[in-house]
């Protein structure tokens, strides 16, 4: 009975969200941050302060390490492609390891796609790891997100 109520509530939520347009105000979900030989998996959240100015926070985990990333992005829509936006921005990251923390600046460039009629957002970005202090640099770093839009 509980499963049936959950499915019905989820279906109602999806039908209400499906009436919304392709834009959204906030999103929460699962994020992947791939840097060098590490793949961090964890929570990601996005919030639109205005139509173009966005804040994002990521918390990822990998064996014996945690990454915290806070990003600012400027989003802009593509003409003729509802729900698809490009974005560019930057922000800091810190990787916490036992006695070996790394700080970095993370410029990023990517695509954000809000599926029309479904409260799902997909995003993919290139986010190099520009190490500060003794931390190294990694150009081949990427982020991937699957989020539920509000």
mmCIF file with all atom_site columns, C-alpha atoms in Angstrom:
data_model
loop_
_atom_site.group_PDB
_atom_site.id
_atom_site.type_symbol
_atom_site.label_atom_id
_atom_site.label_alt_id
_atom_site.label_comp_id
_atom_site.label_asym_id
_atom_site.label_entity_id
_atom_site.label_seq_id
_atom_site.pdbx_PDB_ins_code
_atom_site.Cartn_x
_atom_site.Cartn_y
_atom_site.Cartn_z
_atom_site.occupancy
_atom_site.B_iso_or_equiv
_atom_site.pdbx_formal_charge
_atom_site.auth_seq_id
_atom_site.auth_comp_id
_atom_site.auth_asym_id
_atom_site.auth_atom_id
_atom_site.pdbx_PDB_model_num
ATOM 1   C CA . UNK A 1 1   ? 0.000  0.000  0.000   1.00 0.00 ? 1   UNK A CA 1
ATOM 2   C CA . UNK A 1 2   ? 2.839  2.411  0.854   1.00 0.00 ? 2   UNK A CA 1
ATOM 3   C CA . UNK A 1 3   ? 4.487  1.709  -2.502  1.00 0.00 ? 3   UNK A CA 1
ATOM 4   C CA . UNK A 1 4   ? 1.227  2.411  -4.325  1.00 0.00 ? 4   UNK A CA 1
ATOM 5   C CA . UNK A 1 5   ? 0.782  5.728  -2.493  1.00 0.00 ? 5   UNK A CA 1
ATOM 6   C CA . UNK A 1 6   ? 4.392  6.665  -3.280  1.00 0.00 ? 6   UNK A CA 1
ATOM 7   C CA . UNK A 1 7   ? 3.922  5.850  -6.988  1.00 0.00 ? 7   UNK A CA 1
ATOM 8   C CA . UNK A 1 8   ? 0.668  7.844  -7.114  1.00 0.00 ? 8   UNK A CA 1
ATOM 9   C CA . UNK A 1 9   ? 2.270  10.844 -5.356  1.00 0.00 ? 9   UNK A CA 1
ATOM 10  C CA . UNK A 1 10  ? 5.262  10.704 -7.708  1.00 0.00 ? 10  UNK A CA 1
ATOM 11  C CA . UNK A 1 11  ? 2.963  10.527 -10.754 1.00 0.00 ? 11  UNK A CA 1
ATOM 12  C CA . UNK A 1 12  ? 0.986  13.552 -9.526  1.00 0.00 ? 12  UNK A CA 1
ATOM 13  C CA . UNK A 1 13  ? 4.196  15.493 -8.912  1.00 0.00 ? 13  UNK A CA 1
ATOM 14  C CA . UNK A 1 14  ? 5.441  14.648 -12.399 1.00 0.00 ? 14  UNK A CA 1
ATOM 15  C CA . UNK A 1 15  ? 2.147  15.709 -13.990 1.00 0.00 ? 15  UNK A CA 1
ATOM 16  C CA . UNK A 1 16  ? 2.241  19.068 -12.177 1.00 0.00 ? 16  UNK A CA 1
ATOM 17  C CA . UNK A 1 17  ? 5.893  19.566 -13.139 1.00 0.00 ? 17  UNK A CA 1
ATOM 18  C CA . UNK A 1 18  ? 5.169  18.545 -16.733 1.00 0.00 ? 18  UNK A CA 1
ATOM 19  C CA . UNK A 1 19  ? 2.922  21.583 -17.129 1.00 0.00 ? 19  UNK A CA 1
ATOM 20  C CA . UNK A 1 20  ? 5.862  23.830 -16.342 1.00 0.00 ? 20  UNK A CA 1
ATOM 21  C CA . UNK A 1 21  ? 7.911  25.317 -19.143 1.00 0.00 ? 21  UNK A CA 1
ATOM 22  C CA . UNK A 1 22  ? 11.444 24.266 -19.959 1.00 0.00 ? 22  UNK A CA 1
ATOM 23  C CA . UNK A 1 23  ? 12.951 26.711 -17.459 1.00 0.00 ? 23  UNK A CA 1
ATOM 24  C CA . UNK A 1 24  ? 13.363 25.933 -13.781 1.00 0.00 ? 24  UNK A CA 1
ATOM 25  C CA . UNK A 1 25  ? 14.374 27.774 -10.595 1.00 0.00 ? 25  UNK A CA 1
ATOM 26  C CA . UNK A 1 26  ? 16.381 25.090 -8.788  1.00 0.00 ? 26  UNK A CA 1
ATOM 27  C CA . UNK A 1 27  ? 17.518 21.496 -9.180  1.00 0.00 ? 27  UNK A CA 1
ATOM 28  C CA . UNK A 1 28  ? 18.914 18.785 -6.897  1.00 0.00 ? 28  UNK A CA 1
ATOM 29  C CA . UNK A 1 29  ? 20.417 15.480 -7.859  1.00 0.00 ? 29  UNK A CA 1
ATOM 30  C CA . UNK A 1 30  ? 23.428 13.277 -8.481  1.00 0.00 ? 30  UNK A CA 1
ATOM 31  C CA . UNK A 1 31  ? 26.717 14.635 -9.767  1.00 0.00 ? 31  UNK A CA 1
ATOM 32  C CA . UNK A 1 32  ? 29.951 13.081 -11.017 1.00 0.00 ? 32  UNK A CA 1
ATOM 33  C CA . UNK A 1 33  ? 33.251 14.997 -11.011 1.00 0.00 ? 33  UNK A CA 1
ATOM 34  C CA . UNK A 1 34  ? 36.044 13.209 -12.872 1.00 0.00 ? 34  UNK A CA 1
ATOM 35  C CA . UNK A 1 35  ? 39.537 14.576 -12.186 1.00 0.00 ? 35  UNK A CA 1
ATOM 36  C CA . UNK A 1 36  ? 42.718 12.757 -13.242 1.00 0.00 ? 36  UNK A CA 1
ATOM 37  C CA . UNK A 1 37  ? 42.407 9.197  -11.857 1.00 0.00 ? 37  UNK A CA 1
ATOM 38  C CA . UNK A 1 38  ? 39.646 10.098 -9.376  1.00 0.00 ? 38  UNK A CA 1
ATOM 39  C CA . UNK A 1 39  ? 35.886 9.961  -9.880  1.00 0.00 ? 39  UNK A CA 1
ATOM 40  C CA . UNK A 1 40  ? 33.873 11.743 -7.210  1.00 0.00 ? 40  UNK A CA 1
ATOM 41  C CA . UNK A 1 41  ? 30.167 10.878 -6.927  1.00 0.00 ? 41  UNK A CA 1
ATOM 42  C CA . UNK A 1 42  ? 27.688 12.713 -4.749  1.00 0.00 ? 42  UNK A CA 1
ATOM 43  C CA . UNK A 1 43  ? 25.072 15.427 -4.396  1.00 0.00 ? 43  UNK A CA 1
ATOM 44  C CA . UNK A 1 44  ? 24.737 18.454 -6.644  1.00 0.00 ? 44  UNK A CA 1
ATOM 45  C CA . UNK A 1 45  ? 22.410 21.420 -6.491  1.00 0.00 ? 45  UNK A CA 1
ATOM 46  C CA . UNK A 1 46  ? 21.740 24.422 -8.710  1.00 0.00 ? 46  UNK A CA 1
ATOM 47  C CA . UNK A 1 47  ? 19.874 27.665 -8.020  1.00 0.00 ? 47  UNK A CA 1
ATOM 48  C CA . UNK A 1 48  ? 18.961 30.405 -10.523 1.00 0.00 ? 48  UNK A CA 1
ATOM 49  C CA . UNK A 1 49  ? 19.343 33.814 -8.868  1.00 0.00 ? 49  UNK A CA 1
ATOM 50  C CA . UNK A 1 50  ? 18.117 35.371 -12.141 1.00 0.00 ? 50  UNK A CA 1
ATOM 51  C CA . UNK A 1 51  ? 17.389 33.942 -15.587 1.00 0.00 ? 51  UNK A CA 1
ATOM 52  C CA . UNK A 1 52  ? 21.123 33.900 -16.397 1.00 0.00 ? 52  UNK A CA 1
ATOM 53  C CA . UNK A 1 53  ? 23.029 33.939 -13.078 1.00 0.00 ? 53  UNK A CA 1
ATOM 54  C CA . UNK A 1 54  ? 23.328 30.565 -11.355 1.00 0.00 ? 54  UNK A CA 1
ATOM 55  C CA . UNK A 1 55  ? 24.980 29.174 -8.242  1.00 0.00 ? 55  UNK A CA 1
ATOM 56  C CA . UNK A 1 56  ? 25.922 25.509 -7.969  1.00 0.00 ? 56  UNK A CA 1
ATOM 57  C CA . UNK A 1 57  ? 27.251 23.445 -5.083  1.00 0.00 ? 57  UNK A CA 1
ATOM 58  C CA . UNK A 1 58  ? 28.676 19.912 -5.351  1.00 0.00 ? 58  UNK A CA 1
ATOM 59  C CA . UNK A 1 59  ? 29.686 17.464 -2.630  1.00 0.00 ? 59  UNK A CA 1
ATOM 60  C CA . UNK A 1 60  ? 31.412 14.354 -3.951  1.00 0.00 ? 60  UNK A CA 1
ATOM 61  C CA . UNK A 1 61  ? 33.003 11.285 -2.433  1.00 0.00 ? 61  UNK A CA 1
ATOM 62  C CA . UNK A 1 62  ? 35.696 8.928  -3.623  1.00 0.00 ? 62  UNK A CA 1
ATOM 63  C CA . UNK A 1 63  ? 37.705 6.338  -1.693  1.00 0.00 ? 63  UNK A CA 1
ATOM 64  C CA . UNK A 1 64  ? 39.517 8.238  1.076   1.00 0.00 ? 64  UNK A CA 1
ATOM 65  C CA . UNK A 1 65  ? 38.655 11.677 -0.381  1.00 0.00 ? 65  UNK A CA 1
ATOM 66  C CA . UNK A 1 66  ? 35.876 14.257 -0.416  1.00 0.00 ? 66  UNK A CA 1
ATOM 67  C CA . UNK A 1 67  ? 35.489 17.189 -2.805  1.00 0.00 ? 67  UNK A CA 1
ATOM 68  C CA . UNK A 1 68  ? 33.522 20.369 -2.159  1.00 0.00 ? 68  UNK A CA 1
ATOM 69  C CA . UNK A 1 69  ? 32.943 22.655 -5.145  1.00 0.00 ? 69  UNK A CA 1
ATOM 70  C CA . UNK A 1 70  ? 31.019 25.936 -5.353  1.00 0.00 ? 70  UNK A CA 1
ATOM 71  C CA . UNK A 1 71  ? 30.493 27.408 -8.816  1.00 0.00 ? 71  UNK A CA 1
ATOM 72  C CA . UNK A 1 72  ? 29.046 30.553 -10.348 1.00 0.00 ? 72  UNK A CA 1
ATOM 73  C CA . UNK A 1 73  ? 27.732 30.228 -13.921 1.00 0.00 ? 73  UNK A CA 1
ATOM 74  C CA . UNK A 1 74  ? 26.310 32.492 -16.566 1.00 0.00 ? 74  UNK A CA 1
ATOM 75  C CA . UNK A 1 75  ? 23.614 30.551 -18.491 1.00 0.00 ? 75  UNK A CA 1
ATOM 76  C CA . UNK A 1 76  ? 22.290 31.470 -21.929 1.00 0.00 ? 76  UNK A CA 1
ATOM 77  C CA . UNK A 1 77  ? 19.675 29.700 -24.074 1.00 0.00 ? 77  UNK A CA 1
ATOM 78  C CA . UNK A 1 78  ? 20.140 28.531 -27.651 1.00 0.00 ? 78  UNK A CA 1
ATOM 79  C CA . UNK A 1 79  ? 17.593 29.885 -30.128 1.00 0.00 ? 79  UNK A CA 1
ATOM 80  C CA . UNK A 1 80  ? 15.322 27.198 -31.486 1.00 0.00 ? 80  UNK A CA 1
ATOM 81  C CA . UNK A 1 81  ? 16.376 24.630 -28.855 1.00 0.00 ? 81  UNK A CA 1
ATOM 82  C CA . UNK A 1 82  ? 13.918 24.810 -25.927 1.00 0.00 ? 82  UNK A CA 1
ATOM 83  C CA . UNK A 1 83  ? 15.447 23.654 -22.658 1.00 0.00 ? 83  UNK A CA 1
ATOM 84  C CA . UNK A 1 84  ? 19.047 23.679 -23.912 1.00 0.00 ? 84  UNK A CA 1
ATOM 85  C CA . UNK A 1 85  ? 21.456 26.237 -22.465 1.00 0.00 ? 85  UNK A CA 1
ATOM 86  C CA . UNK A 1 86  ? 25.190 26.779 -22.551 1.00 0.00 ? 86  UNK A CA 1
ATOM 87  C CA . UNK A 1 87  ? 27.006 28.083 -19.503 1.00 0.00 ? 87  UNK A CA 1
ATOM 88  C CA . UNK A 1 88  ? 30.384 29.396 -18.454 1.00 0.00 ? 88  UNK A CA 1
ATOM 89  C CA . UNK A 1 89  ? 31.766 30.305 -15.042 1.00 0.00 ? 89  UNK A CA 1
ATOM 90  C CA . UNK A 1 90  ? 34.231 29.532 -12.282 1.00 0.00 ? 90  UNK A CA 1
ATOM 91  C CA . UNK A 1 91  ? 34.531 28.708 -8.617  1.00 0.00 ? 91  UNK A CA 1
ATOM 92  C CA . UNK A 1 92  ? 36.716 27.089 -5.965  1.00 0.00 ? 92  UNK A CA 1
ATOM 93  C CA . UNK A 1 93  ? 37.151 23.411 -5.088  1.00 0.00 ? 93  UNK A CA 1
ATOM 94  C CA . UNK A 1 94  ? 38.765 21.729 -2.137  1.00 0.00 ? 94  UNK A CA 1
ATOM 95  C CA . UNK A 1 95  ? 39.698 18.055 -2.027  1.00 0.00 ? 95  UNK A CA 1
ATOM 96  C CA . UNK A 1 96  ? 39.959 16.740 1.516   1.00 0.00 ? 96  UNK A CA 1
ATOM 97  C CA . UNK A 1 97  ? 42.281 13.788 2.112   1.00 0.00 ? 97  UNK A CA 1
ATOM 98  C CA . UNK A 1 98  ? 44.032 12.671 5.273   1.00 0.00 ? 98  UNK A CA 1
ATOM 99  C CA . UNK A 1 99  ? 46.710 15.349 5.711   1.00 0.00 ? 99  UNK A CA 1
ATOM 100 C CA . UNK A 1 100 ? 46.812 16.195 1.994   1.00 0.00 ? 100 UNK A CA 1
ATOM 101 C CA . UNK A 1 101 ? 44.177 18.790 1.088   1.00 0.00 ? 101 UNK A CA 1
ATOM 102 C CA . UNK A 1 102 ? 44.152 20.353 -2.383  1.00 0.00 ? 102 UNK A CA 1
ATOM 103 C CA . UNK A 1 103 ? 42.711 23.728 -3.322  1.00 0.00 ? 103 UNK A CA 1
ATOM 104 C CA . UNK A 1 104 ? 41.844 24.684 -6.884  1.00 0.00 ? 104 UNK A CA 1
ATOM 105 C CA . UNK A 1 105 ? 40.117 27.169 -9.108  1.00 0.00 ? 105 UNK A CA 1
ATOM 106 C CA . UNK A 1 106 ? 37.586 25.472 -11.411 1.00 0.00 ? 106 UNK A CA 1
ATOM 107 C CA . UNK A 1 107 ? 36.663 27.369 -14.559 1.00 0.00 ? 107 UNK A CA 1
ATOM 108 C CA . UNK A 1 108 ? 33.926 25.533 -16.426 1.00 0.00 ? 108 UNK A CA 1
ATOM 109 C CA . UNK A 1 109 ? 32.077 25.488 -19.735 1.00 0.00 ? 109 UNK A CA 1
ATOM 110 C CA . UNK A 1 110 ? 29.098 23.255 -20.382 1.00 0.00 ? 110 UNK A CA 1
ATOM 111 C CA . UNK A 1 111 ? 25.599 22.405 -21.526 1.00 0.00 ? 111 UNK A CA 1
ATOM 112 C CA . UNK A 1 112 ? 22.433 22.206 -19.436 1.00 0.00 ? 112 UNK A CA 1
ATOM 113 C CA . UNK A 1 113 ? 19.307 20.503 -20.771 1.00 0.00 ? 113 UNK A CA 1
ATOM 114 C CA . UNK A 1 114 ? 15.929 20.616 -19.043 1.00 0.00 ? 114 UNK A CA 1
ATOM 115 C CA . UNK A 1 115 ? 13.755 17.935 -20.633 1.00 0.00 ? 115 UNK A CA 1
ATOM 116 C CA . UNK A 1 116 ? 10.477 19.508 -21.737 1.00 0.00 ? 116 UNK A CA 1
ATOM 117 C CA . UNK A 1 117 ? 7.483  18.078 -19.902 1.00 0.00 ? 117 UNK A CA 1
ATOM 118 C CA . UNK A 1 118 ? 9.601  16.154 -17.400 1.00 0.00 ? 118 UNK A CA 1
ATOM 119 C CA . UNK A 1 119 ? 11.252 17.595 -14.258 1.00 0.00 ? 119 UNK A CA 1
ATOM 120 C CA . UNK A 1 120 ? 14.662 16.209 -15.222 1.00 0.00 ? 120 UNK A CA 1
ATOM 121 C CA . UNK A 1 121 ? 17.817 18.228 -15.948 1.00 0.00 ? 121 UNK A CA 1
ATOM 122 C CA . UNK A 1 122 ? 20.970 16.829 -17.546 1.00 0.00 ? 122 UNK A CA 1
ATOM 123 C CA . UNK A 1 123 ? 24.234 18.738 -17.615 1.00 0.00 ? 123 UNK A CA 1
ATOM 124 C CA . UNK A 1 124 ? 27.752 18.104 -18.803 1.00 0.00 ? 124 UNK A CA 1
ATOM 125 C CA . UNK A 1 125 ? 30.731 20.391 -18.421 1.00 0.00 ? 125 UNK A CA 1
ATOM 126 C CA . UNK A 1 126 ? 34.440 20.671 -18.871 1.00 0.00 ? 126 UNK A CA 1
ATOM 127 C CA . UNK A 1 127 ? 35.913 21.915 -15.591 1.00 0.00 ? 127 UNK A CA 1
ATOM 128 C CA . UNK A 1 128 ? 39.714 21.973 -15.490 1.00 0.00 ? 128 UNK A CA 1
ATOM 129 C CA . UNK A 1 129 ? 41.382 21.712 -12.090 1.00 0.00 ? 129 UNK A CA 1
ATOM 130 C CA . UNK A 1 130 ? 43.768 24.662 -11.692 1.00 0.00 ? 130 UNK A CA 1
ATOM 131 C CA . UNK A 1 131 ? 45.641 23.743 -8.522  1.00 0.00 ? 131 UNK A CA 1
ATOM 132 C CA . UNK A 1 132 ? 46.645 26.399 -6.010  1.00 0.00 ? 132 UNK A CA 1
ATOM 133 C CA . UNK A 1 133 ? 49.773 25.972 -3.918  1.00 0.00 ? 133 UNK A CA 1
ATOM 134 C CA . UNK A 1 134 ? 51.251 22.482 -4.231  1.00 0.00 ? 134 UNK A CA 1
ATOM 135 C CA . UNK A 1 135 ? 48.178 21.024 -5.979  1.00 0.00 ? 135 UNK A CA 1
ATOM 136 C CA . UNK A 1 136 ? 48.728 19.994 -9.578  1.00 0.00 ? 136 UNK A CA 1
ATOM 137 C CA . UNK A 1 137 ? 46.730 21.012 -12.627 1.00 0.00 ? 137 UNK A CA 1
ATOM 138 C CA . UNK A 1 138 ? 44.393 18.786 -14.599 1.00 0.00 ? 138 UNK A CA 1
ATOM 139 C CA . UNK A 1 139 ? 42.966 19.931 -17.918 1.00 0.00 ? 139 UNK A CA 1
ATOM 140 C CA . UNK A 1 140 ? 41.022 16.718 -18.561 1.00 0.00 ? 140 UNK A CA 1
ATOM 141 C CA . UNK A 1 141 ? 38.434 17.153 -15.790 1.00 0.00 ? 141 UNK A CA 1
ATOM 142 C CA . UNK A 1 142 ? 34.701 16.839 -16.448 1.00 0.00 ? 142 UNK A CA 1
ATOM 143 C CA . UNK A 1 143 ? 31.422 17.073 -14.578 1.00 0.00 ? 143 UNK A CA 1
ATOM 144 C CA . UNK A 1 144 ? 28.147 15.277 -15.233 1.00 0.00 ? 144 UNK A CA 1
ATOM 145 C CA . UNK A 1 145 ? 24.829 15.841 -13.493 1.00 0.00 ? 145 UNK A CA 1
ATOM 146 C CA . UNK A 1 146 ? 21.359 14.313 -13.372 1.00 0.00 ? 146 UNK A CA 1
ATOM 147 C CA . UNK A 1 147 ? 18.975 16.479 -11.374 1.00 0.00 ? 147 UNK A CA 1
ATOM 148 C CA . UNK A 1 148 ? 15.320 16.862 -10.442 1.00 0.00 ? 148 UNK A CA 1
ATOM 149 C CA . UNK A 1 149 ? 14.057 20.351 -11.349 1.00 0.00 ? 149 UNK A CA 1
ATOM 150 C CA . UNK A 1 150 ? 11.837 22.504 -9.142  1.00 0.00 ? 150 UNK A CA 1
#
